[in-house]
XYZ file of C-alpha atoms in Angstrom:
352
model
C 214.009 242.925 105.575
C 213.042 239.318 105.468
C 209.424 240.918 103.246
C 211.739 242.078 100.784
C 214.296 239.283 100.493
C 211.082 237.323 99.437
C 209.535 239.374 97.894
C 212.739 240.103 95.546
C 212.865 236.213 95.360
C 209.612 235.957 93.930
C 209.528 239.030 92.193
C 212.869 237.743 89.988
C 211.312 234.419 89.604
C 208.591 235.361 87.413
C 206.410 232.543 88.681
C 208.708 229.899 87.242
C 210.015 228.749 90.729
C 208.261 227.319 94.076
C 208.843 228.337 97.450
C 211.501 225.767 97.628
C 213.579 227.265 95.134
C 213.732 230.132 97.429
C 214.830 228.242 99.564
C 217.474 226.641 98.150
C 218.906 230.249 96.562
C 218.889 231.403 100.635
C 220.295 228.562 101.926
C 222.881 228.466 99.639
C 222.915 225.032 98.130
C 225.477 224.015 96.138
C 223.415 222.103 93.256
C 223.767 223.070 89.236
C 220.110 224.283 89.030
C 220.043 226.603 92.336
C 223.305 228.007 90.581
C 221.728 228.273 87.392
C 218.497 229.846 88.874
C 220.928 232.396 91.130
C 222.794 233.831 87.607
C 219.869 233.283 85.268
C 217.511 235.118 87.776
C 219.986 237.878 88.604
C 219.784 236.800 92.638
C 223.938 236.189 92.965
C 224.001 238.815 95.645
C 221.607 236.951 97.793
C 222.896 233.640 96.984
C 223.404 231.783 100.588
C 223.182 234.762 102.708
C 220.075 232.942 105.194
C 221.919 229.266 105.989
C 220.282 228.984 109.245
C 216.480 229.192 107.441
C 214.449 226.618 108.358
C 212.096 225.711 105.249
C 208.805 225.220 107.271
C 209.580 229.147 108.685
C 209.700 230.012 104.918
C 206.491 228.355 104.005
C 204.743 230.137 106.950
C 206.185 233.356 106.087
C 204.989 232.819 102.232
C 202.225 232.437 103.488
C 201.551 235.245 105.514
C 202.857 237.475 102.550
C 200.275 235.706 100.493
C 197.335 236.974 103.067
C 198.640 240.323 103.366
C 198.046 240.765 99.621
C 201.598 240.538 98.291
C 202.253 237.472 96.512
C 199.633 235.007 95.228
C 200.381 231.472 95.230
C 198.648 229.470 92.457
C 197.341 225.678 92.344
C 200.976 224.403 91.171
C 202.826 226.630 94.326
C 204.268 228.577 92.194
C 204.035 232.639 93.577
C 203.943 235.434 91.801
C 204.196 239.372 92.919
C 200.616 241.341 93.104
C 200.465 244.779 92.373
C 200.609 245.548 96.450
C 203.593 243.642 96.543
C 205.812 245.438 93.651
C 204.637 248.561 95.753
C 205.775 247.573 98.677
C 209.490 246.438 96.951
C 210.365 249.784 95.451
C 209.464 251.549 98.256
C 212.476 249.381 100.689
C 215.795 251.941 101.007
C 218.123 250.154 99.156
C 221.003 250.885 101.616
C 219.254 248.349 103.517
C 220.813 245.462 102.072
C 223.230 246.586 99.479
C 226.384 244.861 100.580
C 224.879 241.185 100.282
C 227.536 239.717 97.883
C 226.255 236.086 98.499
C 227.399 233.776 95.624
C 231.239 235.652 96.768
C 231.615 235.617 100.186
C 229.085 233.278 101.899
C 231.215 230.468 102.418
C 233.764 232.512 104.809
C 231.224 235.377 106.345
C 231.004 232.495 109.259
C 234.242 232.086 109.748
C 234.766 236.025 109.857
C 231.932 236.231 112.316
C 233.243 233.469 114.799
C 236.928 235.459 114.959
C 234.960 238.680 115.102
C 232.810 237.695 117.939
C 234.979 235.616 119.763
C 238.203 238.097 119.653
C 235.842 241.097 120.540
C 235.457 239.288 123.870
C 238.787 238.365 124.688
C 240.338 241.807 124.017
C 237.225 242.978 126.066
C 237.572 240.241 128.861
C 241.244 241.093 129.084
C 241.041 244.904 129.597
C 238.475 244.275 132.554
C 240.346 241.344 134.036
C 238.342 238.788 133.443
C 240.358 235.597 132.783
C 238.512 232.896 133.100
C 235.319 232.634 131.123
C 233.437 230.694 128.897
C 233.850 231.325 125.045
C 230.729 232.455 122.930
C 231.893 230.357 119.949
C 232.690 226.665 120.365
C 234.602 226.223 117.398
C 237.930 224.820 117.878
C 239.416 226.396 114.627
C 238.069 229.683 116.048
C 239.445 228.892 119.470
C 242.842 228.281 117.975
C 243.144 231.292 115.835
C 242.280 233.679 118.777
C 244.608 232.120 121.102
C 247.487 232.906 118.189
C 246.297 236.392 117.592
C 246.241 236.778 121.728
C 249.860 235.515 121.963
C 251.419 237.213 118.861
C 249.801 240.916 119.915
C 249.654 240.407 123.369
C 252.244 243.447 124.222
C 249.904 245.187 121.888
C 246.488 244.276 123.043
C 245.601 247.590 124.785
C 246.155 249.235 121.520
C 244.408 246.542 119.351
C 241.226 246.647 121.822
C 241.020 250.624 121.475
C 241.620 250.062 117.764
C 238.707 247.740 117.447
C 236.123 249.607 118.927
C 237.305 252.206 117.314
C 237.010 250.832 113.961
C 233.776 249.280 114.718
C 232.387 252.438 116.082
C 233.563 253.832 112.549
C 232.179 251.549 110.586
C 228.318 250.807 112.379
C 228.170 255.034 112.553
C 227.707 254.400 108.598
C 225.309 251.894 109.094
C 221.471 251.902 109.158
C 221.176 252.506 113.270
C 218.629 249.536 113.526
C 221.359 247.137 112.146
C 223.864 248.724 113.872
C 221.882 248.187 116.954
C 221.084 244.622 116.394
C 225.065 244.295 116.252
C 225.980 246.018 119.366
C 223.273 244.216 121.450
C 224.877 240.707 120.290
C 228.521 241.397 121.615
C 229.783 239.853 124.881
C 232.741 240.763 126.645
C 234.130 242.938 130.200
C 231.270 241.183 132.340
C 228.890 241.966 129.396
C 226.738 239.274 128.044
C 225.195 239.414 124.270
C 221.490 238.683 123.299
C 220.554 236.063 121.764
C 218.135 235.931 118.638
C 214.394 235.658 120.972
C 216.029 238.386 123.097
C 216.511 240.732 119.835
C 213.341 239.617 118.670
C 211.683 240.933 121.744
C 213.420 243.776 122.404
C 213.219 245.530 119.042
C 209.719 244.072 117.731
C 211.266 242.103 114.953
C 210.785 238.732 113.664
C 213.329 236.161 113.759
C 214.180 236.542 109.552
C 214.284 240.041 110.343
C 217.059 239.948 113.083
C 218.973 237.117 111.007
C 219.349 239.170 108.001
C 220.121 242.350 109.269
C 222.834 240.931 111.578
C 224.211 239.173 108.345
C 224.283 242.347 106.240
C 225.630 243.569 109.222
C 228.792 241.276 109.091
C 228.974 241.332 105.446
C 229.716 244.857 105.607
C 231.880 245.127 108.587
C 234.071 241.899 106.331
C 233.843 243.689 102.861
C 235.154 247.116 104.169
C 238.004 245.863 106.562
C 238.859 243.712 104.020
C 239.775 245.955 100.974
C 240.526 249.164 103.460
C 243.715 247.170 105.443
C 245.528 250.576 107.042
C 241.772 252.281 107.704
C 240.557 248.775 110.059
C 243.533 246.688 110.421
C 241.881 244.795 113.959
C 239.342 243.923 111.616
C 241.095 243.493 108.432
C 243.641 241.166 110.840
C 239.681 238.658 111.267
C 239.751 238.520 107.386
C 243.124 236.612 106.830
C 243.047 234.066 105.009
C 238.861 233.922 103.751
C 239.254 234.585 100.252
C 236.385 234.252 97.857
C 234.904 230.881 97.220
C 235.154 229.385 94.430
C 231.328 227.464 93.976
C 232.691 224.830 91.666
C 231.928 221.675 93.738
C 235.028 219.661 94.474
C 233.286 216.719 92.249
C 232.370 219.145 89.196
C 236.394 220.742 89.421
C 237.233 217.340 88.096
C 235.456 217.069 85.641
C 236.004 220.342 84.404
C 239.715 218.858 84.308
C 238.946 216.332 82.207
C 236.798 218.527 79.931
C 240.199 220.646 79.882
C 242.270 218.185 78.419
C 239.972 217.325 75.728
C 237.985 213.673 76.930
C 234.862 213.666 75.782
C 231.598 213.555 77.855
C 230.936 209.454 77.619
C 235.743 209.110 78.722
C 234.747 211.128 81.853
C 231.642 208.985 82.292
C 233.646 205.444 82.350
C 236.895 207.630 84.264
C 234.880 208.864 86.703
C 231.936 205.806 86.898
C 229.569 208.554 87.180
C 226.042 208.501 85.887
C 225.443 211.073 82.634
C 223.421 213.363 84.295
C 225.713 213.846 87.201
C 228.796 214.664 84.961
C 226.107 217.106 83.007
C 225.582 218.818 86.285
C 229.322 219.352 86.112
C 229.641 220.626 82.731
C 226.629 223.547 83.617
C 227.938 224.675 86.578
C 231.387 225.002 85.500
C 229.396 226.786 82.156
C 227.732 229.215 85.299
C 230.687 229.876 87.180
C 233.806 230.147 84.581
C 233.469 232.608 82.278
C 235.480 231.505 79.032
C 234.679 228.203 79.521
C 234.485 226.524 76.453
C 230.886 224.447 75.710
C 232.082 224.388 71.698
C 232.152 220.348 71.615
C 228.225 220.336 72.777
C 226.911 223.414 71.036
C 227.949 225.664 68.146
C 227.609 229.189 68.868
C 225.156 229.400 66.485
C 223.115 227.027 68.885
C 223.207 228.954 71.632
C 222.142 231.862 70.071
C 219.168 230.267 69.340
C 218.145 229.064 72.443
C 218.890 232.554 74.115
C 216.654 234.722 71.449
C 214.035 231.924 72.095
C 214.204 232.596 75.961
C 214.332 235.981 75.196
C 211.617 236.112 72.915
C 209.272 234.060 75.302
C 210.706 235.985 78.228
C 211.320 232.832 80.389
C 214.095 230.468 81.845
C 212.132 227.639 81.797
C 213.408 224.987 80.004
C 210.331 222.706 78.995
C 208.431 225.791 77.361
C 211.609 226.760 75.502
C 212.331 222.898 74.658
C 208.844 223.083 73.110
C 209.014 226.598 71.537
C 211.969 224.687 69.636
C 210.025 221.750 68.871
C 212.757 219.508 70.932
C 215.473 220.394 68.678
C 217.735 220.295 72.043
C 217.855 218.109 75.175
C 217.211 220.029 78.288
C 221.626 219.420 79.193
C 221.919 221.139 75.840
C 219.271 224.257 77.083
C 220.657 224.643 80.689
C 224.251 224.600 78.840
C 223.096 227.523 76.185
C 221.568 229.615 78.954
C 224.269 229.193 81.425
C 226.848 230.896 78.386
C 223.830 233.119 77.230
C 223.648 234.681 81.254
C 227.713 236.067 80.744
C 227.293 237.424 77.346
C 224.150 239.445 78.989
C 226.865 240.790 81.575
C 229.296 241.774 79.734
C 226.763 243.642 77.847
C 226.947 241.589 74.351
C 224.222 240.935 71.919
């Protein structure tokens, strides 16, 4: 899985990104251009869904892609698919990963996980007896909510522990087995301890991006189908209280986008704020990214932006210094980030 999360990376990218963009998109940070590169690039879904990544394990697993004949990496570390490569992504079942809704859901998945895990072996601990143990997840927040849950159920619990093996049962029986696997090994609970990632890695033959991933898609869809089917998994819909979707405008950039709102102008926010220019430009782009009918008409006509798109279009690229010289500098690169952010909506909702 971790081949073709790489491979899609690169494969999207069109040789206009390094390794490190990757990087970022996987990791999930929260910076205008890793934004802009997610939408532009059509990689929202995977947006954040690897946090843990190291970059040196990406780097050596670019590599290894690179001598197995599947990307090429050229002089300015930019990589590109080979013909091997595109083989080897549209031959991957797509089932394997299609519930990744990264840009959506990454920022509560963890917190779904930790009440998933943590609840899973208290109900289990519990039933067997067991009451003094040590918890798998050392999160006070965590620790707090499963105590509640525990205390406002607990003439229920026998019921809620049947229902949630039940419902997991359910749910993993839909699953690709080897993910499903992955999960089941990880639980702890009734005198039962989980694996850890080396253990999974030995015991199934995997790598340790492998294992990662497939226990994330794992939890994304165990949280996306308890959480819009309520009556069918209501143990597990109980874990997604609360984790709605997150909203990627940075705390910073939602105030500027307030400003912007009530009509200051660019240079106002700049003194308001004491910001520098190209921070509060950061701002303007990724609430351009994120917010649909957000207005940019008081920094580009529509007319503008038309231009710029059919001159990405026409050169079939995002990058911004061959399009800022296809247009003989006409626009400043805030100006081209701005016009593509809009440009990547109207492309979704299917407009010219």
């Amino acid at each position: 899985m971790f081949d073709h999360v790489v491979l899609t990376c690169v494969d999207r990218f069109r040789g206009e990104r390094t390794v490190s963009g990757i990087y970022h998109l996987l990791t999930g940070k929260r910076s205008s251009q890793t934004l802009q590169d997610a939408k532009g690039y059509e990689l929202d879904r995977l947006f954040g869904i690897y946090p843990s990544l190291k970059r040196e394990q990406l780097e050596r697993h670019a590599q290894a892609l690179v001598q197995d004949g599947l990307i090429q990496i050229n002089e300015q570390s930019f990589p590109t698919i080979t013909s091997g490569g595109a083989e080897q992504l549209s031959s991957f079942p797509v089932d394997e990963l299609k519930h990744f809704e990264g840009m959506v859901w990454h920022g509560v998945i963890p917190t779904f996980v930790k009440r998933v895990y943590l609840l899973l072996q208290m109900m289990a601990n519990s039933n067997a007896g067991i009451h003094h143990y040590v918890p798998i997840v050392d999160d006070y927040g965590t620790q707090q909510w499963v105590r509640t849950v525990y205390h406002q159920f607990q003439d229920k619990l026998p019921k809620m522990v049947e229902s949630m093996y039940e419902e997991i049962h359910h749910l993993l029986k839909k699953h690709p087995s080897n993910q499903a696997d992955l999960f089941a090994y990880r639980l702890t609970g009734g005198g039962i301890i989980g694996m850890t990632i080396d253990q999974l890695k030995r015991e199934f033959g995997l790598n340790g991006g492998d294992v990662e991933l497939m226990l994330q898609h794992t939890h994304y869809y165990l949280f996306l189908e308890s959480k819009k089917k309520k009556d069918q998994y209501p143990v597990l819909h109980l874990c997604t209280k609360g984790l709605d979707a997150t909203h990627l405008i940075t705390r910073s950039a939602r105030k500027t986008y307030q400003y912007i709102q009530q009509g200051l102008s660019l240079q106002e926010i700049m003194n308001i704020r004491r910001l520098k220019k190209s921070t509060i430009q950061d701002h303007i782009v990724e609430s351009a990214l994120i917010i649909p009918d957000f207005s940019i008409a008081s920094f580009l006509s529509e007319q503008d932006v038309q231009e710029i798109n059919k001159m990405g279009i026409q050169m079939n690229t995002k990058k911004l210094k061959q399009i800022h010289e296809a247009l003989n500098g006409k626009y400043d690169y805030f100006e081209l980030r701005l016009a593509l952010a809009k440009g990547q909506h109207a492309i979704k909702e299917g407009m010219t």
